[in-house]
XYZ file of C-alpha atoms in Angstrom:
550
model
C 0.000 0.000 0.000
C 1.395 3.406 -0.967
C 2.373 5.460 2.085
C 2.511 9.202 2.741
C 5.984 10.787 2.360
C 8.217 10.509 5.429
C 8.513 14.282 5.867
C 4.745 14.779 6.245
C 3.285 15.618 9.641
C 0.812 13.398 11.419
C -1.973 15.792 10.421
C -0.970 15.547 6.770
C -0.735 11.737 6.994
C -4.324 11.712 8.210
C -5.316 13.788 5.172
C -3.524 11.259 2.934
C -5.650 8.405 4.263
C -8.891 10.440 4.106
C -8.080 11.262 0.462
C -7.650 7.560 -0.434
C -11.012 6.748 1.127
C -12.851 9.840 -0.232
C -13.771 10.891 3.306
C -14.117 14.288 4.989
C -10.999 15.206 6.984
C -12.309 17.406 9.786
C -9.785 19.430 11.796
C -12.269 21.643 13.626
C -11.949 22.188 17.353
C -15.670 21.589 17.812
C -17.847 18.655 16.868
C -21.209 18.121 15.203
C -22.382 19.532 11.903
C -20.197 22.342 10.568
C -21.762 25.807 10.700
C -20.985 27.740 7.519
C -20.015 31.191 8.770
C -20.517 34.412 6.847
C -17.273 36.228 5.977
C -16.046 39.562 7.264
C -17.161 42.627 5.226
C -15.661 42.990 1.750
C -12.042 44.091 1.773
C -11.374 42.803 5.314
C -9.646 39.547 6.226
C -11.043 39.170 9.753
C -14.062 40.339 11.680
C -13.988 43.147 14.246
C -12.948 42.036 17.730
C -16.520 42.182 19.065
C -17.920 39.926 16.308
C -16.507 36.452 16.862
C -18.189 33.123 16.194
C -16.158 30.531 18.055
C -12.847 28.740 17.474
C -13.831 27.318 14.080
C -14.665 30.649 12.465
C -11.980 31.189 9.789
C -12.696 34.943 9.693
C -11.512 35.740 13.232
C -7.992 36.590 14.385
C -7.756 33.549 16.657
C -4.640 31.443 16.015
C -4.936 27.851 14.833
C -2.134 25.544 15.966
C -0.043 22.893 14.170
C -2.677 20.224 14.834
C -4.884 22.082 12.326
C -2.136 23.036 9.871
C -1.627 21.486 6.424
C 0.995 22.627 3.953
C -0.233 23.715 0.522
C 2.438 21.594 -1.154
C 1.010 18.480 0.522
C -2.460 19.244 -0.839
C -1.005 19.944 -4.288
C 0.746 16.558 -4.185
C -2.564 14.836 -3.449
C -4.461 16.675 -6.164
C -1.861 16.363 -8.919
C -0.064 13.092 -8.096
C -2.162 11.501 -5.384
C -2.226 7.843 -4.333
C -4.578 5.217 -5.667
C -7.980 4.928 -4.034
C -8.562 2.343 -1.344
C -10.387 -0.768 -2.624
C -14.036 0.065 -3.298
C -13.462 3.820 -2.784
C -13.105 6.944 -4.955
C -10.430 9.490 -4.127
C -11.605 12.941 -3.070
C -10.140 15.859 -1.151
C -12.630 16.986 1.501
C -10.897 19.197 4.039
C -12.685 21.089 6.831
C -11.362 23.515 9.448
C -7.708 23.572 8.320
C -5.022 26.249 8.223
C -3.279 25.935 4.859
C 0.219 27.406 4.717
C 2.686 28.067 1.940
C 2.412 28.713 -1.803
C -0.644 26.942 -3.234
C 0.171 26.441 -6.903
C -2.037 24.280 -9.132
C -1.620 26.398 -12.264
C -1.634 24.336 -15.430
C -2.322 21.125 -13.515
C -4.974 18.493 -14.069
C -7.097 17.760 -11.005
C -8.891 14.485 -11.476
C -10.845 14.223 -8.225
C -13.608 16.018 -6.366
C -12.281 18.949 -4.274
C -14.005 20.550 -1.293
C -12.682 22.995 1.292
C -14.900 24.166 4.148
C -14.074 26.573 6.991
C -10.423 26.731 5.957
C -7.844 29.513 6.119
C -5.458 29.915 3.205
C -2.398 31.971 4.133
C -1.330 32.506 0.509
C -3.305 33.069 -2.676
C -4.646 30.070 -4.590
C -3.233 29.704 -8.132
C -5.515 27.771 -10.510
C -4.713 29.487 -13.817
C -5.063 27.173 -16.832
C -5.829 24.201 -14.592
C -8.468 21.596 -15.462
C -10.715 20.024 -12.857
C -14.028 18.324 -12.196
C -15.898 20.093 -9.370
C -14.312 22.645 -7.024
C -16.095 23.674 -3.817
C -14.484 26.308 -1.596
C -17.117 27.232 0.978
C -16.896 29.551 3.987
C -13.130 29.882 3.620
C -10.673 32.763 3.961
C -8.157 33.127 1.141
C -6.146 36.237 0.224
C -6.785 35.915 -3.515
C -7.826 33.407 -6.164
C -6.139 33.334 -9.586
C -8.128 31.215 -12.026
C -7.598 32.632 -15.513
C -8.531 30.071 -18.171
C -9.520 27.545 -15.526
C -11.600 24.754 -17.111
C -13.957 22.540 -15.092
C -16.400 19.815 -16.016
C -18.617 20.525 -13.001
C -19.395 23.348 -10.570
C -17.170 26.011 -9.093
C -18.440 27.078 -5.652
C -16.924 30.103 -3.890
C -19.821 30.672 -1.509
C -19.580 32.491 1.834
C -15.871 33.070 1.244
C -13.821 36.058 2.316
C -11.356 37.011 -0.436
C -9.911 40.465 0.351
C -7.530 40.487 -2.642
C -10.073 39.654 -5.341
C -10.903 36.817 -7.738
C -9.644 36.438 -11.284
C -11.556 34.073 -13.602
C -10.782 35.676 -16.957
C -11.665 33.352 -19.876
C -12.495 30.514 -17.486
C -14.835 27.730 -18.667
C -17.219 26.397 -16.031
C -18.925 23.124 -16.992
C -22.113 23.645 -14.983
C -22.722 26.311 -12.289
C -20.683 29.118 -10.752
C -21.750 29.955 -7.191
C -20.649 33.097 -5.321
C -23.529 33.465 -2.866
C -22.843 35.513 0.277
C -19.126 35.925 -0.423
C -17.266 39.117 0.505
C -14.581 40.054 -2.006
C -12.204 43.029 -1.996
C -10.336 44.794 -4.815
C -7.100 43.945 -6.579
C -4.529 46.533 -7.626
C -6.795 47.682 -10.485
C -9.915 48.157 -8.368
C -11.557 44.908 -9.536
C -13.076 42.540 -7.004
C -14.131 39.879 -9.538
C -12.424 39.950 -12.914
C -14.217 37.430 -15.118
C -14.086 38.914 -18.609
C -14.758 36.301 -21.262
C -15.882 33.645 -18.774
C -18.203 30.880 -19.996
C -20.656 29.295 -17.536
C -22.704 26.558 -19.144
C -25.579 26.816 -16.676
C -26.324 29.346 -13.896
C -24.177 31.963 -12.223
C -25.597 32.563 -8.747
C -24.103 35.514 -6.841
C -26.896 36.354 -4.413
C -26.133 38.590 -1.436
C -22.650 39.057 -2.833
C -20.659 41.772 -1.032
C -18.074 43.422 -3.294
C -15.659 46.265 -2.748
C -14.431 46.847 -6.281
C -15.626 46.166 -9.809
C -17.522 43.077 -10.921
C -16.204 42.726 -14.473
C -18.075 40.354 -16.815
C -17.273 41.821 -20.209
C -18.088 39.447 -23.088
C -19.092 36.741 -20.596
C -21.439 33.942 -21.684
C -23.891 32.566 -19.097
C -26.012 29.657 -20.312
C -28.760 30.065 -17.701
C -29.466 32.736 -15.075
C -27.203 35.459 -13.768
C -28.541 36.326 -10.319
C -27.237 39.227 -8.233
C -30.288 39.368 -5.965
C -29.643 41.162 -2.697
C -26.064 41.952 -3.706
C -23.993 44.969 -2.683
C -21.500 46.316 -5.244
C -19.283 49.257 -4.326
C -16.798 50.835 -6.698
C -13.491 51.895 -5.172
C -13.780 55.459 -6.503
C -11.861 57.495 -9.060
C -9.295 54.702 -9.509
C -12.035 52.474 -10.943
C -15.552 53.982 -10.952
C -17.318 50.812 -12.184
C -19.456 48.760 -9.824
C -20.629 46.360 -12.577
C -19.104 46.202 -16.034
C -20.910 43.563 -18.107
C -20.673 45.053 -21.583
C -21.391 42.560 -24.380
C -22.538 39.872 -21.942
C -24.789 37.047 -23.172
C -27.237 35.477 -20.709
C -29.266 32.492 -21.869
C -32.128 33.099 -19.463
C -32.622 36.010 -17.006
C -30.515 38.701 -15.371
C -31.632 39.532 -11.817
C -30.643 42.925 -10.403
C -33.271 42.712 -7.720
C -34.033 42.278 -4.055
C -33.791 39.066 -2.081
C -36.465 37.887 0.351
C -34.981 37.619 3.838
C -37.294 34.679 4.522
C -35.195 32.576 2.152
C -31.910 33.253 3.942
C -32.572 33.778 7.653
C -31.479 30.673 9.513
C -30.490 28.816 6.362
C -27.568 26.439 6.843
C -26.839 26.071 3.124
C -25.077 28.267 0.627
C -28.277 28.386 -1.427
C -30.571 30.092 1.056
C -33.728 28.018 1.345
C -33.598 26.841 -2.244
C -31.523 26.985 -5.393
C -32.418 29.334 -8.228
C -35.991 30.577 -7.922
C -37.382 32.064 -4.713
C -39.227 29.626 -2.450
C -41.209 32.324 -0.640
C -44.908 32.095 -1.523
C -46.408 34.819 0.691
C -47.347 38.388 -0.186
C -44.438 40.606 -1.186
C -45.238 43.130 1.539
C -45.477 40.409 4.176
C -41.721 39.876 4.435
C -38.618 42.028 4.569
C -36.241 42.220 1.642
C -32.604 43.008 1.129
C -32.436 45.141 -2.043
C -29.761 44.992 -4.661
C -27.498 48.008 -4.049
C -24.698 49.529 -6.070
C -22.400 52.514 -5.726
C -20.712 53.352 -9.027
C -21.248 52.908 -12.756
C -23.387 50.043 -14.063
C -22.606 48.975 -17.655
C -24.762 46.423 -19.452
C -24.338 47.932 -22.910
C -24.592 45.589 -25.924
C -25.787 42.757 -23.681
C -28.138 40.034 -24.881
C -30.596 38.440 -22.440
C -32.702 35.689 -23.954
C -35.524 35.750 -21.390
C -35.623 38.979 -19.347
C -33.774 41.661 -17.432
C -35.364 42.170 -14.011
C -34.375 45.392 -12.233
C -36.655 45.426 -9.193
C -36.170 46.363 -5.529
C -32.815 47.847 -6.544
C -30.932 50.964 -5.458
C -28.453 52.655 -7.797
C -26.330 55.263 -6.065
C -24.708 57.151 -8.934
C -22.295 60.003 -8.412
C -21.269 62.791 -10.758
C -20.426 61.429 -14.201
C -21.803 57.962 -13.382
C -24.627 56.276 -15.289
C -26.785 53.172 -15.421
C -26.087 52.106 -19.008
C -28.476 49.750 -20.794
C -27.547 50.964 -24.261
C -28.129 48.548 -27.135
C -29.277 45.670 -24.940
C -31.651 43.092 -26.459
C -34.206 41.185 -24.414
C -37.847 40.055 -24.708
C -38.695 41.822 -21.443
C -37.201 44.610 -19.342
C -38.726 45.029 -15.891
C -37.718 48.365 -14.340
C -39.698 48.805 -11.121
C -37.284 50.204 -8.536
C -38.882 51.621 -5.397
C -36.585 54.659 -5.645
C -35.175 56.038 -8.904
C -31.443 55.953 -9.663
C -29.609 59.047 -8.472
C -27.999 59.548 -11.879
C -28.771 59.158 -15.587
C -30.187 56.008 -17.201
C -29.344 55.255 -20.836
C -31.523 53.034 -23.034
C -30.087 54.364 -26.286
C -30.764 51.970 -29.181
C -31.907 49.194 -26.860
C -34.408 46.708 -28.321
C -37.075 45.411 -25.925
C -40.213 43.320 -26.287
C -42.284 44.145 -23.197
C -41.329 47.171 -21.097
C -42.665 46.607 -17.585
C -42.113 49.703 -15.462
C -43.494 52.075 -12.864
C -43.579 55.895 -12.945
C -41.619 56.201 -9.690
C -38.737 54.057 -10.974
C -37.349 56.540 -13.511
C -35.131 59.525 -12.684
C -36.394 62.962 -13.634
C -34.716 66.252 -14.644
C -33.753 65.027 -18.146
C -31.842 61.971 -16.939
C -33.203 59.228 -19.208
C -31.720 58.766 -22.682
C -34.151 57.079 -25.105
C -32.359 57.779 -28.388
C -33.275 54.962 -30.765
C -34.919 52.955 -27.965
C -37.510 50.539 -29.377
C -40.081 48.365 -27.611
C -43.172 46.469 -28.634
C -45.532 47.102 -25.725
C -45.864 48.950 -22.427
C -47.001 46.998 -19.377
C -46.759 49.284 -16.324
C -47.192 47.613 -12.954
C -49.246 50.550 -11.649
C -51.156 53.437 -13.242
C -48.804 55.463 -15.406
C -50.538 58.791 -16.286
C -50.056 59.891 -19.867
C -48.567 63.245 -18.857
C -45.884 61.417 -16.875
C -45.240 59.079 -19.796
C -44.788 62.103 -22.053
C -42.402 63.612 -19.494
C -40.528 60.277 -19.596
C -39.938 60.454 -23.361
C -38.967 64.109 -22.962
C -36.434 63.334 -20.225
C -33.348 63.279 -22.431
C -30.911 66.169 -22.712
C -31.868 66.758 -26.368
C -35.104 66.597 -28.356
C -35.444 63.157 -29.937
C -38.590 62.875 -32.110
C -38.222 59.090 -32.460
C -38.916 58.653 -28.744
C -42.355 60.234 -29.236
C -42.987 58.215 -32.405
C -42.073 54.980 -30.598
C -44.417 55.761 -27.704
C -47.253 56.684 -30.051
C -46.768 53.450 -32.016
C -46.878 51.370 -28.813
C -50.059 53.132 -27.687
C -51.701 52.512 -31.069
C -50.866 48.808 -30.831
C -52.736 48.811 -27.526
C -55.722 50.590 -29.114
C -55.123 53.937 -27.358
C -55.406 56.101 -30.480
C -56.365 59.272 -28.636
C -53.374 58.930 -26.307
C -51.145 58.369 -29.348
C -52.371 61.639 -30.910
C -51.723 63.433 -27.620
C -48.136 62.151 -27.681
C -47.587 63.339 -31.256
C -49.089 66.706 -30.342
C -46.625 66.923 -27.449
C -43.829 66.077 -29.884
C -44.667 69.125 -32.017
C -44.814 71.387 -28.986
C -41.440 70.064 -27.769
C -39.943 70.496 -31.239
C -41.077 74.120 -31.283
C -38.618 74.954 -28.504
C -35.704 73.927 -30.744
C -36.668 76.308 -33.608
C -35.462 79.872 -34.247
C -37.772 82.748 -33.345
C -39.779 82.875 -36.641
C -40.351 79.128 -36.439
C -41.473 79.367 -32.822
C -43.939 82.152 -33.667
C -45.380 80.149 -36.541
C -45.550 77.117 -34.265
C -47.514 79.059 -31.655
C -49.962 80.107 -34.374
C -50.401 76.497 -35.564
C -50.842 75.329 -31.991
C -53.472 77.921 -31.195
C -55.335 77.466 -34.470
C -55.402 73.719 -35.097
C -53.252 72.061 -32.423
C -50.767 71.041 -35.126
C -53.571 69.042 -36.713
C -53.998 66.791 -33.667
C -56.813 68.861 -32.152
C -59.560 68.829 -34.843
C -62.107 70.125 -32.351
C -60.059 73.304 -32.031
C -60.129 73.744 -35.829
C -63.899 73.207 -35.846
C -64.304 75.819 -33.103
C -62.312 78.385 -35.075
C -64.379 77.509 -38.159
C -67.610 78.177 -36.280
C -66.163 81.461 -34.973
C -65.234 82.520 -38.526
C -68.762 81.658 -39.667
C -70.358 83.678 -36.806
C -68.161 86.736 -37.453
C -68.703 86.559 -41.208
C -72.448 86.209 -40.728
C -72.486 89.231 -38.431
C -70.560 91.347 -40.938
C -72.626 90.442 -43.975
C -75.866 90.782 -42.033
C -74.923 94.434 -41.533
C -73.481 94.911 -45.037
C -75.835 93.305 -47.535
C -74.109 93.139 -50.937
C -75.739 94.004 -54.241
C -76.808 91.173 -56.555
C -74.480 90.271 -59.425
C -77.378 90.628 -61.895
C -79.710 93.478 -61.060
C -82.583 91.941 -63.043
C -82.489 88.736 -60.988
C -83.998 88.655 -57.570
C -82.024 86.438 -55.127
C -83.156 85.766 -51.571
C -80.393 87.129 -49.294
C -79.260 84.927 -46.353
C -76.049 86.100 -44.653
C -75.624 82.858 -42.662
C -75.793 80.662 -45.769
C -73.611 83.082 -47.734
C -70.898 82.949 -45.048
C -71.227 79.167 -44.731
C -70.679 78.847 -48.482
C -67.388 80.684 -48.095
C -65.998 78.788 -45.090
C -67.060 75.337 -46.300
C -65.037 74.467 -49.423
C -66.676 72.802 -52.429
C -70.186 73.332 -51.094
C -72.716 75.439 -53.045
C -75.512 76.770 -50.834
C -77.175 78.893 -53.577
C -75.726 82.213 -52.380
C -73.223 82.878 -55.174
C -75.303 85.614 -56.849
C -74.039 88.480 -54.694
C -71.322 91.050 -55.350
C -69.917 92.473 -52.073
C -68.017 95.737 -51.964
C -64.217 95.959 -51.732
C -64.108 95.347 -47.962
C -66.610 92.532 -48.274
C -64.519 90.913 -51.028
C -61.440 90.867 -48.774
C -63.499 89.415 -45.947
C -65.000 86.784 -48.249
C -61.498 85.861 -49.494
C -60.265 85.540 -45.910
C -63.233 83.292 -45.089
C -62.476 81.060 -48.087
C -58.795 80.677 -47.106
C -59.701 80.098 -43.475
C -62.286 77.535 -44.506
C -59.843 75.576 -46.643
C -57.277 75.366 -43.825
C -59.623 74.745 -40.916
C -62.188 72.547 -42.654
C -59.589 70.192 -44.112
C -57.904 69.958 -40.699
C -61.205 69.175 -39.003
C -62.148 66.579 -41.647
C -58.728 64.898 -41.342
C -59.150 64.731 -37.561
C -62.607 63.222 -37.842
C -61.300 60.694 -40.375
C -58.595 59.590 -37.914
C -61.216 59.245 -35.205
C -63.303 56.956 -37.410
C -60.359 54.821 -38.515
C -59.572 51.908 -36.164
C -56.962 49.264 -36.643
């Protein structure tokens, strides 16, 4: 039977035998089921002095002696060139409650067995760059940093409830199934990035619920086959050095992105790294009947050019944006965008050239004071979660820094598809009034005249009212100034009301054409004819639109 090397300690010899039998090697001071402790706040290695959780908490400053110490080189020997399994067993490294010392280098290696660390302290960073493995589970552990660029696994990678003050690097990694980061607290590297995972591929879900980050979460060009969940997370940029809290430009998500709150009922008292269930919420009560931890961020959020095959859910979220910072959703594509924050972002929101199927929103979720960019934003339908008054919707499309007529056209088209033709005309009327403010003085004056006279053609009732007024005034004038007949030998019955109506209603002959008014009357008759052509055609066009449906 192959024996452990002679220079290994008794503790390490015990790990050798546990590895051959695929058993858990438990070095905790206590007994019973292991309690998975939450890490210290992001960026810190240990908890404050007044927040300790016993001798097996890896995030306290309490020293662990040699009876709990295993050298990293011994673990690397087991993982890369370990002994054969005991008869009828499968080798596995399952280490709990250990202090791991020395350089832990597995870069470029092939790890052929299941690996699980729980409640362990790593004194040096873990190097996994370009390694291949099956399933890696590092749960409720303290490690200074994890380097895993181009790591390839056939199964899961779990980094749940871990404290990693120096950051995680998973650039271009390939995860065979799920990546789990729930409840971990991760600090920044030298470039202000807490998790650097540009180009990562996760074949199934990436769960990072209640994640606590100090530094950027970078997922540029990442590909997630299932869900990307950041429910209840806290992302804080490190400031001017790196202002990004989340940078996921060009990301592809095969199902749903969750930037939303997390029900406390799922997590309180849970002994697992999944809360009370994996993936979807298990809470079935009324939303208001339980407390929630919202998703919170401080810094820029970039989702530009992202593709989300099912939905983007931005609910119960807080975006604390400083000067020059923005929530960027430019050019995203998704069948549904749900934007129903309880409080609006404190900075601008960009939806420029985004393409959405259903837009599910609430009036209180959007920032005001011209802080929403809708340039080229297209959507099929509006499905607000609460009453969204039309005047507020118009203010929403007018909330960009510059006048963008396509935003009004898009809103009007969506309202027409829902059968709200009158609301659509109101939107187009508002577009003309907003456009007027961009014109030079002559154009603005002419615009005011069009608005007052015919409402830019979208208020046919106003045109009809002016037409009636012209008819009343014309009738009054010609009643007091009866014209002479064109042919003195023909007797025509004079009717000033019909005469005036014949002038203001184009193409209608009311039998009052046999009169020859004086010079003033001719000018008034000409003015009535011109007024009639403009106002009558406007009124008829408006009535035609009212009668046309579908």
